[in-house]
Short mmCIF file of C-alpha atoms in Angstrom, two decimals:
data_model
loop_
_atom_site.label_atom_id
_atom_site.label_comp_id
_atom_site.label_asym_id
_atom_site.label_seq_id
_atom_site.Cartn_x
_atom_site.Cartn_y
_atom_site.Cartn_z
CA MET Q 8 -66.02 -55.49 26.18
CA THR Q 9 -68.45 -54.04 23.70
CA PRO Q 10 -67.40 -51.14 21.38
CA SER Q 11 -68.82 -47.75 22.17
CA ALA Q 12 -71.53 -46.30 19.89
CA PRO Q 13 -70.36 -43.88 17.26
CA VAL Q 14 -70.80 -40.29 18.35
CA SER Q 15 -70.45 -37.12 16.26
CA ARG Q 16 -70.76 -33.57 17.50
CA LEU Q 17 -71.43 -30.36 15.65
CA GLU Q 18 -71.02 -26.77 16.88
CA ILE Q 19 -73.59 -24.69 14.99
CA PRO Q 20 -73.71 -20.89 14.96
CA ASN Q 21 -77.09 -19.55 16.10
CA ASP Q 22 -77.73 -18.55 12.51
CA ILE Q 23 -80.75 -19.88 10.59
CA ALA Q 24 -78.53 -20.17 7.46
CA TYR Q 25 -76.89 -23.24 8.96
CA LEU Q 26 -80.24 -25.03 9.27
CA THR Q 27 -80.21 -26.68 5.76
CA PRO Q 28 -76.77 -28.29 5.97
CA VAL Q 29 -77.37 -29.54 9.51
CA LEU Q 30 -80.62 -31.14 8.39
CA ALA Q 31 -78.88 -32.82 5.47
CA TYR Q 32 -76.30 -34.16 7.85
CA VAL Q 33 -78.93 -35.48 10.21
CA GLY Q 34 -80.84 -37.13 7.36
CA GLU Q 35 -77.81 -38.93 6.20
CA LEU Q 36 -76.98 -40.10 9.70
CA ALA Q 37 -80.52 -41.43 10.08
CA ARG Q 38 -80.40 -43.31 6.75
CA ALA Q 39 -76.87 -44.70 7.60
CA ALA Q 40 -78.35 -45.90 10.90
CA GLY Q 41 -81.05 -47.90 9.00
CA PHE Q 42 -84.01 -45.61 9.06
CA THR Q 43 -86.22 -45.44 6.00
CA ALA Q 44 -86.27 -42.20 3.87
CA ASP Q 45 -89.66 -41.34 5.49
CA GLU Q 46 -88.38 -41.93 8.99
CA ALA Q 47 -85.20 -40.02 8.27
CA HIS Q 48 -87.36 -37.11 7.06
CA GLN Q 49 -89.40 -37.26 10.33
CA ILE Q 50 -86.16 -37.03 12.32
CA GLU Q 51 -85.09 -34.04 10.24
CA ILE Q 52 -88.39 -32.28 11.00
CA ALA Q 53 -87.88 -32.86 14.76
CA VAL Q 54 -84.35 -31.47 14.64
CA GLU Q 55 -85.54 -28.57 12.43
CA GLU Q 56 -88.16 -27.69 15.05
CA GLY Q 57 -85.80 -27.79 17.93
CA LEU Q 58 -82.93 -26.01 16.29
CA SER Q 59 -84.95 -23.27 14.62
CA ASN Q 60 -86.74 -22.56 17.93
CA ALA Q 61 -83.47 -22.33 19.75
CA ILE Q 62 -82.08 -20.04 17.08
CA GLN Q 63 -85.12 -17.80 16.76
CA HIS Q 64 -86.29 -17.62 20.39
CA GLY Q 65 -83.28 -18.47 22.55
CA TYR Q 66 -81.17 -15.42 21.85
CA GLU Q 67 -81.37 -11.69 21.75
CA PRO Q 68 -81.33 -10.10 18.25
CA GLY Q 69 -77.68 -9.94 17.03
CA GLU Q 70 -76.38 -12.13 19.88
CA ARG Q 71 -73.74 -14.62 18.71
CA ALA Q 72 -73.60 -18.10 20.18
CA THR Q 73 -73.23 -21.71 19.28
CA ILE Q 74 -75.56 -24.68 19.67
CA GLN Q 75 -74.20 -28.17 20.09
CA LEU Q 76 -75.77 -31.15 18.30
CA GLU Q 77 -74.61 -34.54 19.52
CA CYS Q 78 -75.57 -37.62 17.43
CA GLU Q 79 -75.09 -41.08 18.95
CA GLN Q 80 -75.78 -44.15 16.84
CA GLY Q 81 -76.81 -47.22 18.85
CA ALA Q 82 -77.54 -50.74 17.84
CA ALA Q 83 -81.22 -49.99 17.04
CA CYS Q 84 -81.46 -46.25 17.66
CA LEU Q 85 -80.13 -42.78 16.86
CA THR Q 86 -79.97 -40.34 19.84
CA LEU Q 87 -79.88 -36.66 19.02
CA ARG Q 88 -79.20 -33.95 21.65
CA LEU Q 89 -79.38 -30.23 21.09
CA ARG Q 90 -77.70 -28.11 23.74
CA ASP Q 91 -77.78 -24.32 23.89
CA LYS Q 92 -77.32 -21.61 26.46
CA GLY Q 93 -80.14 -19.42 25.17
CA ILE Q 94 -83.03 -17.97 27.10
CA PRO Q 95 -85.03 -20.81 28.62
CA PHE Q 96 -88.59 -21.29 27.37
CA ASP Q 97 -91.30 -20.76 29.98
CA PRO Q 98 -94.52 -22.70 28.94
CA ASP Q 99 -96.43 -20.69 31.53
CA SER Q 100 -95.78 -17.48 29.50
CA ILE Q 101 -98.16 -18.56 26.76
CA PRO Q 102 -101.93 -18.44 27.03
CA VAL Q 103 -103.94 -21.61 27.60
CA TYR Q 104 -106.35 -22.45 24.83
#
C-alpha cells in the first residue's frame, strides 16, 4: 500500500488582502516540492491570476464568500485547485479580436 499524497486546504475570504499571504504559502509549497525558485514564482503567478480573477469578478461588490485552495503534493508534481461559488465566467461575453 502506497502512502497518500500530502494535501493541504485553505479557506480564503474573497478579499484581495489575502492574496499576498496565500501566494507566499503556495511558493513555499512549490519549493518544498522540489521546484526551483523560478518555477515556484511561475506557479505563484498562475495562482495569483486565478485567485484575483475569482475575487474581483466572481462576486457582487460587498458579497462575502470563501474560496477553497487545495494543494496536493505528488511524487513529481504539485496539483493546485481553486474552488469558488462565484458568478461563472462566460467567454462568449467578451469581444473577439
